[in-house]
mmCIF file of C-alpha atoms in Angstrom:
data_model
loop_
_atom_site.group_PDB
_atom_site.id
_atom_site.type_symbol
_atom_site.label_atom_id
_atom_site.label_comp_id
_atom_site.label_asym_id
_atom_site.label_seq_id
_atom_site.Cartn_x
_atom_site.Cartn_y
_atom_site.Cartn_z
ATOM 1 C CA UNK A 1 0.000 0.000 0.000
ATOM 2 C CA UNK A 2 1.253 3.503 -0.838
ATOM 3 C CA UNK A 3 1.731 5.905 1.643
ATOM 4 C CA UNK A 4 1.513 9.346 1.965
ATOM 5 C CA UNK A 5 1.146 12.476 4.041
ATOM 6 C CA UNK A 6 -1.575 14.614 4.945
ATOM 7 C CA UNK A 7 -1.166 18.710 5.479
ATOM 8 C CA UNK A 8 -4.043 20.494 7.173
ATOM 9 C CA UNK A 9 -4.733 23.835 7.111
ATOM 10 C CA UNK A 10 -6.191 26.171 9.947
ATOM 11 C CA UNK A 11 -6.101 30.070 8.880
ATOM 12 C CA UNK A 12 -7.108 31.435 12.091
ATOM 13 C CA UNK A 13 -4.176 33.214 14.524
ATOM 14 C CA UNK A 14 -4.707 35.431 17.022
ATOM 15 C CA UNK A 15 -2.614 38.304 15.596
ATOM 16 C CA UNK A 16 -1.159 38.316 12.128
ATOM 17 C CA UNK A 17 2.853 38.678 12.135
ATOM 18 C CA UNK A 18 4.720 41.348 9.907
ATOM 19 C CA UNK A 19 6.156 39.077 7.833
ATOM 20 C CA UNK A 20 3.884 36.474 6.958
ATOM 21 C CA UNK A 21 2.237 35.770 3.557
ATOM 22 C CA UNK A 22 0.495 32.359 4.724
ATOM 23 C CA UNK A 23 -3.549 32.663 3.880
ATOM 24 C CA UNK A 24 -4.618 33.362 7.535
ATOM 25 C CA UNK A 25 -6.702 35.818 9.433
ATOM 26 C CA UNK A 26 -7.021 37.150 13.087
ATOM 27 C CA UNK A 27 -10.343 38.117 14.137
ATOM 28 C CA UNK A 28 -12.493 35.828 12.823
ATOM 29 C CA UNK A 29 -13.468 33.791 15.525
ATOM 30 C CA UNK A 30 -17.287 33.774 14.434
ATOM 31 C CA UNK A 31 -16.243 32.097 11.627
ATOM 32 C CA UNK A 32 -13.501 29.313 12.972
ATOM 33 C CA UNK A 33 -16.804 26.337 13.630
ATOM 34 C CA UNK A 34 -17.908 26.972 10.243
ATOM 35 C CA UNK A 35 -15.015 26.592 8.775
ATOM 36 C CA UNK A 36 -14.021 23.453 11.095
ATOM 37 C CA UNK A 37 -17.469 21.740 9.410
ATOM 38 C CA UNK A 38 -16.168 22.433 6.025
ATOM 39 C CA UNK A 39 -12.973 20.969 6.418
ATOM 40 C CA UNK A 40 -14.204 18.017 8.557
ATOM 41 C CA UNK A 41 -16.753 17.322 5.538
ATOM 42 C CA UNK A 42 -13.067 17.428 2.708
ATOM 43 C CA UNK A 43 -11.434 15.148 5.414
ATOM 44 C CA UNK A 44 -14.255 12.671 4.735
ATOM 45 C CA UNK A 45 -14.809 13.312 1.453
ATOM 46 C CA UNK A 46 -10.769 12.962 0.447
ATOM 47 C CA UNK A 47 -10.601 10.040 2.745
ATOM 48 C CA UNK A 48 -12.928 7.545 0.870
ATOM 49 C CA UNK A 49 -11.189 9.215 -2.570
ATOM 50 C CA UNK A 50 -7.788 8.112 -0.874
ATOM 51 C CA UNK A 51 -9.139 5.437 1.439
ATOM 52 C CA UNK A 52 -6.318 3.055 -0.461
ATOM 53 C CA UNK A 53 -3.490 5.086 0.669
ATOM 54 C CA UNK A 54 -1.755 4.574 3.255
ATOM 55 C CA UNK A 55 -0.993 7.721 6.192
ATOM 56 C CA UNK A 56 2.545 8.031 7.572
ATOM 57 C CA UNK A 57 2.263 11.736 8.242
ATOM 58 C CA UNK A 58 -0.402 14.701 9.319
ATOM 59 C CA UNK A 59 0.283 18.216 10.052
ATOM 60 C CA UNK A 60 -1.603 20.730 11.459
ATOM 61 C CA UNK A 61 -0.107 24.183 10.037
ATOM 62 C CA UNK A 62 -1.557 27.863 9.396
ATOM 63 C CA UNK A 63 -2.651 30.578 10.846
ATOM 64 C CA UNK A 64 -2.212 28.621 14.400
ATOM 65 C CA UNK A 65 -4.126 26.032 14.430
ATOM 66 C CA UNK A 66 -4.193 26.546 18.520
ATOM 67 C CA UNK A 67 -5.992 29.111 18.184
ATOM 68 C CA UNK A 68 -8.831 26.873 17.687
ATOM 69 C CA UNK A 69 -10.795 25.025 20.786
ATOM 70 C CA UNK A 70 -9.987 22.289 21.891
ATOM 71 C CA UNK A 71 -13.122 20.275 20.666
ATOM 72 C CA UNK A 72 -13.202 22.075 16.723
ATOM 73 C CA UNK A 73 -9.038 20.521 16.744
ATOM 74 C CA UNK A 74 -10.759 17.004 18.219
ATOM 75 C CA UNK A 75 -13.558 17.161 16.147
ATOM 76 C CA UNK A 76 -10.636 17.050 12.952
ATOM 77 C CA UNK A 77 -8.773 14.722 14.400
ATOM 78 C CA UNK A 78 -11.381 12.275 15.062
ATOM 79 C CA UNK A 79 -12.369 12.589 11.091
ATOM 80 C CA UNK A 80 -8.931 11.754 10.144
ATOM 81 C CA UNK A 81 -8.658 8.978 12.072
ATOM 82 C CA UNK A 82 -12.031 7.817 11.202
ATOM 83 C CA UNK A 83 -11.454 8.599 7.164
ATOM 84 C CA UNK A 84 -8.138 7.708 6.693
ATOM 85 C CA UNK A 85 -5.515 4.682 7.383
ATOM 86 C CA UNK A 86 -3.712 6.372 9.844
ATOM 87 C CA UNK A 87 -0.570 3.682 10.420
ATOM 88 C CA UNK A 88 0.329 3.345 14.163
ATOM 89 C CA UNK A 89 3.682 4.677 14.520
ATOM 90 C CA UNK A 90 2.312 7.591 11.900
ATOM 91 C CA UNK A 91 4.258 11.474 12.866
ATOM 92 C CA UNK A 92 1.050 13.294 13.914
ATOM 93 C CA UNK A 93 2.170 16.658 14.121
ATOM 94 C CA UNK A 94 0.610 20.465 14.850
ATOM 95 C CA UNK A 95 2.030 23.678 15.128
ATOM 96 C CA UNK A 96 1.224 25.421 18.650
ATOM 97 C CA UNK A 97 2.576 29.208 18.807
ATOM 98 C CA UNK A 98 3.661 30.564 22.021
ATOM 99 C CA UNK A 99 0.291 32.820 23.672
ATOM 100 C CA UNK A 100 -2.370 30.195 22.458
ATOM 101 C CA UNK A 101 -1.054 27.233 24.255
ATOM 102 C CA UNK A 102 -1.435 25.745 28.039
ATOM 103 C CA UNK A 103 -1.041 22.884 29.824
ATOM 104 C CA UNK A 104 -4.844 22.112 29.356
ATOM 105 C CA UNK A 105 -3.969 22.582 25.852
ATOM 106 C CA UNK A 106 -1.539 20.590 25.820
ATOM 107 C CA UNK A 107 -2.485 17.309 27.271
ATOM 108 C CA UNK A 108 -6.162 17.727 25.616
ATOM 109 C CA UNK A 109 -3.771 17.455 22.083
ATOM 110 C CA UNK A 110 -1.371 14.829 23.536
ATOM 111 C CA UNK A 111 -5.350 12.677 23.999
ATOM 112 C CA UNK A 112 -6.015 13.604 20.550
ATOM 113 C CA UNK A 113 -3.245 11.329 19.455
ATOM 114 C CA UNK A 114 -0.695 14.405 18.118
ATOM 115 C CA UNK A 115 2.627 13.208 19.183
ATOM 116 C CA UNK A 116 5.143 16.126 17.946
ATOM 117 C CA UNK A 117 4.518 19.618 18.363
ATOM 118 C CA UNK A 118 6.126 22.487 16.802
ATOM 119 C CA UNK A 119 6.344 25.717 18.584
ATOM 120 C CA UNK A 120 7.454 29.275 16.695
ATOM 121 C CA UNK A 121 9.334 31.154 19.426
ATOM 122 C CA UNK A 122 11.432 32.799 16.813
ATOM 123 C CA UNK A 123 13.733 35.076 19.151
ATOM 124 C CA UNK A 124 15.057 35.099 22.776
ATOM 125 C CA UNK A 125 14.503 39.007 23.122
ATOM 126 C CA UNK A 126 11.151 40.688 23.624
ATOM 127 C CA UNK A 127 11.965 43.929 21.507
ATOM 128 C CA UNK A 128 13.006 41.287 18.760
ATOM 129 C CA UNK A 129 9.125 39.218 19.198
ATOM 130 C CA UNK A 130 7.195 42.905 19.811
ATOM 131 C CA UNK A 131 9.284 43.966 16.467
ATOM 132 C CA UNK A 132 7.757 40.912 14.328
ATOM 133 C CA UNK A 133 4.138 41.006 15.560
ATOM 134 C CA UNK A 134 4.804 38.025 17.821
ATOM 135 C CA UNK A 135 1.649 37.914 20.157
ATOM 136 C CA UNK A 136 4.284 36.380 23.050
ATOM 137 C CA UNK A 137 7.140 37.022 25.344
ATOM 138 C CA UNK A 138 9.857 34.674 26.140
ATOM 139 C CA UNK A 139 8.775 34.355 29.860
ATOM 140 C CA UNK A 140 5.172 32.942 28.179
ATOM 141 C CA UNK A 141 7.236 31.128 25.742
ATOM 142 C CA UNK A 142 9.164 29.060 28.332
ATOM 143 C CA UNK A 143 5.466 28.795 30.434
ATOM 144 C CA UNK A 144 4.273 26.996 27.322
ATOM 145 C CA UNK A 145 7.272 25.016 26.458
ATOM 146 C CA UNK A 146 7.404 23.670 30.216
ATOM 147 C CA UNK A 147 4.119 23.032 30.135
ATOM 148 C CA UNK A 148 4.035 20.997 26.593
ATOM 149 C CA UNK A 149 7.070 18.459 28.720
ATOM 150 C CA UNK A 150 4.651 18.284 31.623
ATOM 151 C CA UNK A 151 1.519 16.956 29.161
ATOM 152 C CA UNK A 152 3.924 14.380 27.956
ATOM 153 C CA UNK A 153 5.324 15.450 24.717
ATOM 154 C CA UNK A 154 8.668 13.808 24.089
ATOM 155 C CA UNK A 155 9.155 15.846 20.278
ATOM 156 C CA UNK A 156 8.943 19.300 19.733
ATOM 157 C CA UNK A 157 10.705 21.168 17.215
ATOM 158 C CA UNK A 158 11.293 24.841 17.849
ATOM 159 C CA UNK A 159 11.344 27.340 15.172
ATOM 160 C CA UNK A 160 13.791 30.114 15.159
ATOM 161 C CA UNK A 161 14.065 32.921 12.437
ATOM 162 C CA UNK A 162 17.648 34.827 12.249
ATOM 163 C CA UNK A 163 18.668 38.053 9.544
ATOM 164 C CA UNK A 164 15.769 39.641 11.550
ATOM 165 C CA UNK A 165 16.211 44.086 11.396
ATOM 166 C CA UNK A 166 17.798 44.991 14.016
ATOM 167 C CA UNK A 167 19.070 41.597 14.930
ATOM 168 C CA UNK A 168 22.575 41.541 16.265
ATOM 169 C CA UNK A 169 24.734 38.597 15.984
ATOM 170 C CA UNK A 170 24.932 38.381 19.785
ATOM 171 C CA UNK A 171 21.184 38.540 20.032
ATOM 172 C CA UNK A 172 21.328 35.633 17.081
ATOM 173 C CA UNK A 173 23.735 33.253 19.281
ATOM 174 C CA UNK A 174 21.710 34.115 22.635
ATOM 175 C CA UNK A 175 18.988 32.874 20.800
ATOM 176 C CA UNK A 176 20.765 29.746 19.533
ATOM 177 C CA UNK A 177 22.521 28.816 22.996
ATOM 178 C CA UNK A 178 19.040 29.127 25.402
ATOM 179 C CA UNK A 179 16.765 27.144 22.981
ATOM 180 C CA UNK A 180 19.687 24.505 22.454
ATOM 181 C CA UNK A 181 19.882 24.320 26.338
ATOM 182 C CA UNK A 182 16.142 23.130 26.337
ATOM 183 C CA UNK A 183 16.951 20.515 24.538
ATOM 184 C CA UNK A 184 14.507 20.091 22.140
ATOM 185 C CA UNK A 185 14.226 17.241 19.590
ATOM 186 C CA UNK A 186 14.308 19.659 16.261
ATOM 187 C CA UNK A 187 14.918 22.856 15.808
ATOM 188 C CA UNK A 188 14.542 24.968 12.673
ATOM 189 C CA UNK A 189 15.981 28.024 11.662
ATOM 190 C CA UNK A 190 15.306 30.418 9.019
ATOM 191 C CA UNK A 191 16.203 33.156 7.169
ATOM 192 C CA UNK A 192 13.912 36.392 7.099
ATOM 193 C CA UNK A 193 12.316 36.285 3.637
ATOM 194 C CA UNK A 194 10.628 40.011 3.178
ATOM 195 C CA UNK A 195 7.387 38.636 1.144
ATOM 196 C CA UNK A 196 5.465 41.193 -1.394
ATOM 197 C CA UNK A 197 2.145 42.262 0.623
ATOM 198 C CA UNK A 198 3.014 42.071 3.749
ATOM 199 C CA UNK A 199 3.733 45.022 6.510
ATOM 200 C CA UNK A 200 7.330 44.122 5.907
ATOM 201 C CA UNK A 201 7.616 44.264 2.745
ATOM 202 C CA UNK A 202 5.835 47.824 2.784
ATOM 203 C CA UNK A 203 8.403 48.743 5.084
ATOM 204 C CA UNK A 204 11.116 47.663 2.972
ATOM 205 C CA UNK A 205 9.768 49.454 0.182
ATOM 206 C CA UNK A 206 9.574 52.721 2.229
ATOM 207 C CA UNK A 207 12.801 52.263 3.366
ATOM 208 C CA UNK A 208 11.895 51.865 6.774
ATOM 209 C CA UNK A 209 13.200 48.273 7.363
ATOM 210 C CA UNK A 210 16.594 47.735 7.741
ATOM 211 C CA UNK A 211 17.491 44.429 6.836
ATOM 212 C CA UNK A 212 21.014 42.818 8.054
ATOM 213 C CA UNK A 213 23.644 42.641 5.108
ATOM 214 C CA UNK A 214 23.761 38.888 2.739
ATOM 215 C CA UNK A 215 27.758 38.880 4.882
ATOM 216 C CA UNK A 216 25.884 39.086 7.813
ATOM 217 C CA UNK A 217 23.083 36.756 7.029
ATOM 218 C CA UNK A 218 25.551 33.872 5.945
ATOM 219 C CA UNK A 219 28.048 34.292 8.911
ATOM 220 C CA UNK A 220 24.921 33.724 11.379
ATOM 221 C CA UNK A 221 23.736 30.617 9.098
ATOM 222 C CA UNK A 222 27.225 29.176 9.391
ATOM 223 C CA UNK A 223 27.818 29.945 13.015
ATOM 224 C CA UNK A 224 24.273 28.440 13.793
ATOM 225 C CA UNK A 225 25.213 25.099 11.578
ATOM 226 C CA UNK A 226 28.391 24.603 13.678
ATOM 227 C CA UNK A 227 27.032 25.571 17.478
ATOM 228 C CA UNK A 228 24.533 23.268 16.724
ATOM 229 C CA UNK A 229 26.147 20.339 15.564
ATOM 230 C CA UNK A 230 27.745 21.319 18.940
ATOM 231 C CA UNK A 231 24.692 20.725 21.152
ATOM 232 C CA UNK A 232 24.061 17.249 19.182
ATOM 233 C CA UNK A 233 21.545 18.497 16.600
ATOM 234 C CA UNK A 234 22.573 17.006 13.305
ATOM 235 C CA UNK A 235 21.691 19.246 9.956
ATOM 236 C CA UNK A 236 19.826 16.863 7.921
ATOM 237 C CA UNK A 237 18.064 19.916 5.664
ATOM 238 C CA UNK A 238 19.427 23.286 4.967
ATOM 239 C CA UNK A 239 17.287 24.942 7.339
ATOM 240 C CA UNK A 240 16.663 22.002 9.883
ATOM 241 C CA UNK A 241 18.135 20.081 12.535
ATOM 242 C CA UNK A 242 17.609 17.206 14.636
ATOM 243 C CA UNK A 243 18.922 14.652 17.415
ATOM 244 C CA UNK A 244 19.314 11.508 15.999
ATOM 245 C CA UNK A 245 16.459 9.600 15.345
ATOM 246 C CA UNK A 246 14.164 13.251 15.432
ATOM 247 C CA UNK A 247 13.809 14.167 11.697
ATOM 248 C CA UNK A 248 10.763 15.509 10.582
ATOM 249 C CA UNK A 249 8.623 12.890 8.692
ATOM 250 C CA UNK A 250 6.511 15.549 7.378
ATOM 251 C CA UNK A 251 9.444 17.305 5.600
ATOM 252 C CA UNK A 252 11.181 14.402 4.487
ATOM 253 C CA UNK A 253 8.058 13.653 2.229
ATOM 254 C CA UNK A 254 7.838 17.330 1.052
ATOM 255 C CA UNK A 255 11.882 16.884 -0.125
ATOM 256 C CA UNK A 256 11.786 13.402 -1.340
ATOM 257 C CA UNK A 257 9.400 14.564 -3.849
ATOM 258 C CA UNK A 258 6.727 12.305 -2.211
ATOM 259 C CA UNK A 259 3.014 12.599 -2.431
ATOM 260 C CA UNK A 260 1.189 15.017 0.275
ATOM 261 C CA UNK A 261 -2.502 15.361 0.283
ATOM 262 C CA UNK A 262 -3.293 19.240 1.459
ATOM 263 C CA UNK A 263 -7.030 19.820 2.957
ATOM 264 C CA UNK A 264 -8.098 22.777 4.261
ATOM 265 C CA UNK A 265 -8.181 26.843 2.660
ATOM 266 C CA UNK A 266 -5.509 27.129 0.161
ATOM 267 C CA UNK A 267 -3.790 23.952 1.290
ATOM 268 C CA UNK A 268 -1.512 22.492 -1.812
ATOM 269 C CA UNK A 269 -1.294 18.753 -2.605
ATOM 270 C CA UNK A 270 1.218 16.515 -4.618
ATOM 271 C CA UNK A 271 -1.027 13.499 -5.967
ATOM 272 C CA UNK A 272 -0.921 11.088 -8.797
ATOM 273 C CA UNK A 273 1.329 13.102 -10.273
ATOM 274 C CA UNK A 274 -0.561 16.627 -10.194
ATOM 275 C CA UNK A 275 0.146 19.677 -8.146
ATOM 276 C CA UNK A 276 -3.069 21.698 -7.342
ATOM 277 C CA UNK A 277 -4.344 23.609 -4.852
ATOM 278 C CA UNK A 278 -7.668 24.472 -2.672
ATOM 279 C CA UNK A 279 -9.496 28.140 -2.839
ATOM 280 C CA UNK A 280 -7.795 31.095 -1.230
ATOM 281 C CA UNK A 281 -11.526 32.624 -0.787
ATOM 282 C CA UNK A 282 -12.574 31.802 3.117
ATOM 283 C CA UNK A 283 -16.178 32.273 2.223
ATOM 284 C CA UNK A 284 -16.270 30.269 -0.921
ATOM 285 C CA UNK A 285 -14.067 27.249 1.062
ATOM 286 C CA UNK A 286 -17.134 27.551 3.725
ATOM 287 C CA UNK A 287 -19.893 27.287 1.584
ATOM 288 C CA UNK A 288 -18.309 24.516 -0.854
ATOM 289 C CA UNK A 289 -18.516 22.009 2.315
ATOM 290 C CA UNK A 290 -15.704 20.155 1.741
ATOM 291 C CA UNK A 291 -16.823 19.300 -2.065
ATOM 292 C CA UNK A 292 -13.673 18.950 -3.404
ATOM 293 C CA UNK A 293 -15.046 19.825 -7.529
ATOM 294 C CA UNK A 294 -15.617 23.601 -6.293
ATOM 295 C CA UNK A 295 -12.572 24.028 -3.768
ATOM 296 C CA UNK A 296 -9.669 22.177 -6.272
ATOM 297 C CA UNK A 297 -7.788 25.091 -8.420
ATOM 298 C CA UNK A 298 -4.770 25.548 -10.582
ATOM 299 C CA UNK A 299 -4.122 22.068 -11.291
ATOM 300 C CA UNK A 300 -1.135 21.327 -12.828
ATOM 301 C CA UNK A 301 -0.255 17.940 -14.595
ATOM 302 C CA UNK A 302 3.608 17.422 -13.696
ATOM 303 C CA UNK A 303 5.367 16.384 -16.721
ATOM 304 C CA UNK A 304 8.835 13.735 -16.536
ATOM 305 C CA UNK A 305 11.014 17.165 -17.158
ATOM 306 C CA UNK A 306 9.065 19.154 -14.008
ATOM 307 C CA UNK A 307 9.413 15.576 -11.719
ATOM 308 C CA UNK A 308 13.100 15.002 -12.583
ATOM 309 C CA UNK A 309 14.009 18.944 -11.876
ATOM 310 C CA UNK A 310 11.760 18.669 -9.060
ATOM 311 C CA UNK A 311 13.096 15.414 -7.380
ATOM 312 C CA UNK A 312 16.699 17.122 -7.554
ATOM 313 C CA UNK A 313 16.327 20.531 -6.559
ATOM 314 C CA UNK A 314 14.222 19.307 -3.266
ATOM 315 C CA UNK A 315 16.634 16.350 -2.603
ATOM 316 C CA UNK A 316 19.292 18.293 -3.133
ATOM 317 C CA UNK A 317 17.715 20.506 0.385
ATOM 318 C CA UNK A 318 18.634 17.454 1.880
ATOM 319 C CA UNK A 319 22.025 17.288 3.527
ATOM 320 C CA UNK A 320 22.543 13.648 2.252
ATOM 321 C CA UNK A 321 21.322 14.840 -0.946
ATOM 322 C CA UNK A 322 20.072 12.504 -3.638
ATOM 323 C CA UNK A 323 20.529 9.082 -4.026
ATOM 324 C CA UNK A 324 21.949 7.584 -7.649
ATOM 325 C CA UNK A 325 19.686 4.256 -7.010
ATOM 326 C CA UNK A 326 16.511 6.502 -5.673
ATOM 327 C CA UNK A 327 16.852 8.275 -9.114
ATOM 328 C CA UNK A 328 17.263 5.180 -10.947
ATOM 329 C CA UNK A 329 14.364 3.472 -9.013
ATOM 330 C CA UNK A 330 11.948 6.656 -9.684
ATOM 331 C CA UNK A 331 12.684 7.768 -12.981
ATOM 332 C CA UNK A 332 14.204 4.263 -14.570
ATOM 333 C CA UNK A 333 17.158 6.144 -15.957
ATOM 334 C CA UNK A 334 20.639 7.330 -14.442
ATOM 335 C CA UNK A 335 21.261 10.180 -12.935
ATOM 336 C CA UNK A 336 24.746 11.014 -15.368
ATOM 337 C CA UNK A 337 22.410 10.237 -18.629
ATOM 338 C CA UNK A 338 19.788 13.214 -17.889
ATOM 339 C CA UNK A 339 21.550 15.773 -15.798
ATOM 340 C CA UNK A 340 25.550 14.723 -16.729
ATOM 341 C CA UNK A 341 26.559 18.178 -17.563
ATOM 342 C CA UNK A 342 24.879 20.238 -14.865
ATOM 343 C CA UNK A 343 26.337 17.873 -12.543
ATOM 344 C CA UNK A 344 29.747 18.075 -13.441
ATOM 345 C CA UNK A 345 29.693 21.874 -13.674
ATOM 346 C CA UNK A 346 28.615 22.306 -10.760
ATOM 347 C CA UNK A 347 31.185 20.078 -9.166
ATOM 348 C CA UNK A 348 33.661 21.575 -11.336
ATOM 349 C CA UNK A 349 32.757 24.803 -9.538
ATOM 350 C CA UNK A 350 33.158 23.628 -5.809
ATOM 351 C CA UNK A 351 29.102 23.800 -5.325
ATOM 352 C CA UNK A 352 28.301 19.769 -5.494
ATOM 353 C CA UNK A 353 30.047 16.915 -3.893
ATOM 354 C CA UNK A 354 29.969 13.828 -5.519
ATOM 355 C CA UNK A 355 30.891 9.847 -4.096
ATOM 356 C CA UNK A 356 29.550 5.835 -5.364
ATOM 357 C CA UNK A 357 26.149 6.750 -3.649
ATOM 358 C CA UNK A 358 24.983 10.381 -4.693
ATOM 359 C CA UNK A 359 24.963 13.943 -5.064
ATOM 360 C CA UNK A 360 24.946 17.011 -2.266
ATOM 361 C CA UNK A 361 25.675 20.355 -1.739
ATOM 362 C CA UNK A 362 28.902 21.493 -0.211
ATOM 363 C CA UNK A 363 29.030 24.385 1.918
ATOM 364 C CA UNK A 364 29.474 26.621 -0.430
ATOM 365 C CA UNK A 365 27.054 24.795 -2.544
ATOM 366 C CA UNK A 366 24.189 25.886 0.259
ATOM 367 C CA UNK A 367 25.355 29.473 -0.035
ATOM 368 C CA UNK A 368 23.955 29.861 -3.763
ATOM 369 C CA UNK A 369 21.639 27.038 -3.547
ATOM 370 C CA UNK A 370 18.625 28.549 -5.318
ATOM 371 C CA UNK A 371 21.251 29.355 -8.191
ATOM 372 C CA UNK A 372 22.659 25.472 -8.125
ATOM 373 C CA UNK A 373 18.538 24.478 -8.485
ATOM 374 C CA UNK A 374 17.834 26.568 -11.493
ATOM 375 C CA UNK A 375 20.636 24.143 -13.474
ATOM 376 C CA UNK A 376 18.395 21.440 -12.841
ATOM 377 C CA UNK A 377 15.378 23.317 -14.969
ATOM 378 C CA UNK A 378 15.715 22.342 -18.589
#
């Protein structure tokens, strides 16, 4: 039986940040049951579509979906179950942000079944959070995370965002050092992308934002990829690390180019091999309830030339990179036969390491790896 993953979508947070461009909206609370019934009628409907695939993965991502009550998140959670084969040891994962979480909160999701939570604390210093729109403070941060241990929650990734305006590289390696010392199982950390329509990026434009220089920006990504292979968190994705055994499940799909079914507003799915998308339009998601004919948009059939770029430019994310025999064993051809000359440019140029197994970046490679992807486009 095929497996795959499942990506759920909750556009509800309780404040909007600065710099996100994720379809999500504070203030709607009138609105969140509605749309909880809409989505729990795609779960059902997608899950007798898909009831001969086989779930490995879920993830609860937005907006926040903790911004919901607790019984609209059970209510979803129960139709999942119910709809889908959900294996035993599946990754059951939702995002929790600092200011909608508690210990009630917590153990009612650890009952649910989720198993992995991901918390967005971002930065160690209040003027940093109050800067991005953050809703918290450290002090409720470390309430919450203390609090997520106490419910029983033995993996939690922590995401951290560095390149911030105004961010100094001390305030960067505080950051680093006090969220290693909690010792969480993941942590990811990220680069400040300034996206077009957000406050940000009006800021930018103005030029009211400040934005650290690209020198700057790579001597905090390198620092952070060496103080934390310090602390025992491997690198096993450009922008994530893990202890041993911790690796996200849910990424690891996205990057081995396998298939992810996306419910919820907007949410984006990779199946039998076609990329589409649900309705951006809250209203029109609502009043579809959850039939899938009126929600689906922009589908895109993926040609061989858009799945072989694609399977090496998200492997290549990967710190192990991609496999020779995982090429072979997708695509029924060698690796050297279709992509020869990219790959031996690029290696040529320092950017891709090559031994009898694969392909990956090198250091350098990571630097300029949006420029090393484009090769792969034909």
């Amino acid at each position: 039986m095929e497996s795959i993953g499942l990506y759920i979508h909750i556009p509800f947070c309780r404040q909007k940040c600065l710099y996100c461009d994720f379809p999500s909206w504070a203030g709607r609370e009138g609105q969140m049951q509605m749309y909880v019934d809409a989505l729990t009628a795609e779960i059902r409907a997608q899950g007798k579509r898909y009831e001969n695939r086989e779930v490995v993965s879920v993830f609860f991502g937005g907006g926040t979906p903790t911004a919901l009550e607790i019984p609209m998140l059970a209510q979803l959670m129960q139709a999942i179950r119910e709809s889908f084969r959900v294996t035993a040891d599946a990754e059951l994962t939702t995002e929790a942000n600092p200011g909608t979480l508690s210990y009630e909160m917590a153990a009612a999701l650890k009952k649910m079944g989720f198993n992995r939570l991901s918390m967005g604390v971002q930065a160690w210093q209040n003027s940093i959070l109050h800067r991005l729109g953050r809703i918290h403070t450290i002090e409720e941060f470390l309430e919450n995370y203390h609090a997520v241990r106490q419910a029983g929650f033995e993996n939690v990734n922590v995401d951290l965002m560095f390149a911030l305006p105004g961010q100094s590289m001390a305030q960067w390696q505080e950051t680093v050092r006090q969220i290693a010392a909690l010792k969480p199982e993941h942590i990811s950390a990220y680069s400040l992308i300034i996206e077009e329509g957000t406050p940000f990026y009006e800021s930018y434009r103005t030029g009211k934002l400040e934005l650290v220089s690209e020198e700057m920006d790579r001597e905090m990504y390198h620092w952070t990829v060496d103080t934390l292979a310090e602390w025992g968190y491997g690198q096993y994705e450009i922008s994530n690390f893990a202890k041993v055994g911790r690796q996200s499940r849910h990424n690891r799909i996205y990057w081995q180019a396998e298939e992810y079914l996306g419910m919820g507003l907007g949410a984006h799915s990779y199946m039998d091999g076609k990329r589409f998308h649900n309705s951006y339009d809250l209203q029109k998601y609502i009043s579809a309830k959850g039939d899938t004919s009126l929600l689906r948009e922009d589908t895109e059939l993926i040609t061989e030339t858009d799945a072989l770029a694609e399977f090496m430019f998200l492997g290549l994310r990967l710190t192990e990179g991609v496999s020779f025999v995982r090429f072979r064993q997708r695509f029924g051809k060698e690796m050297d036969t279709v992509y020869g000359k990219e790959l031996q440019e690029l290696a040529e140029l320092g950017l891709l390491l090559r031994d009898e197994s694969g392909v990956r970046l090198s250091r350098r490679g990571i630097d300029v790896s949006n420029a090393v992807f484009e090769r792969f486009l034909l």
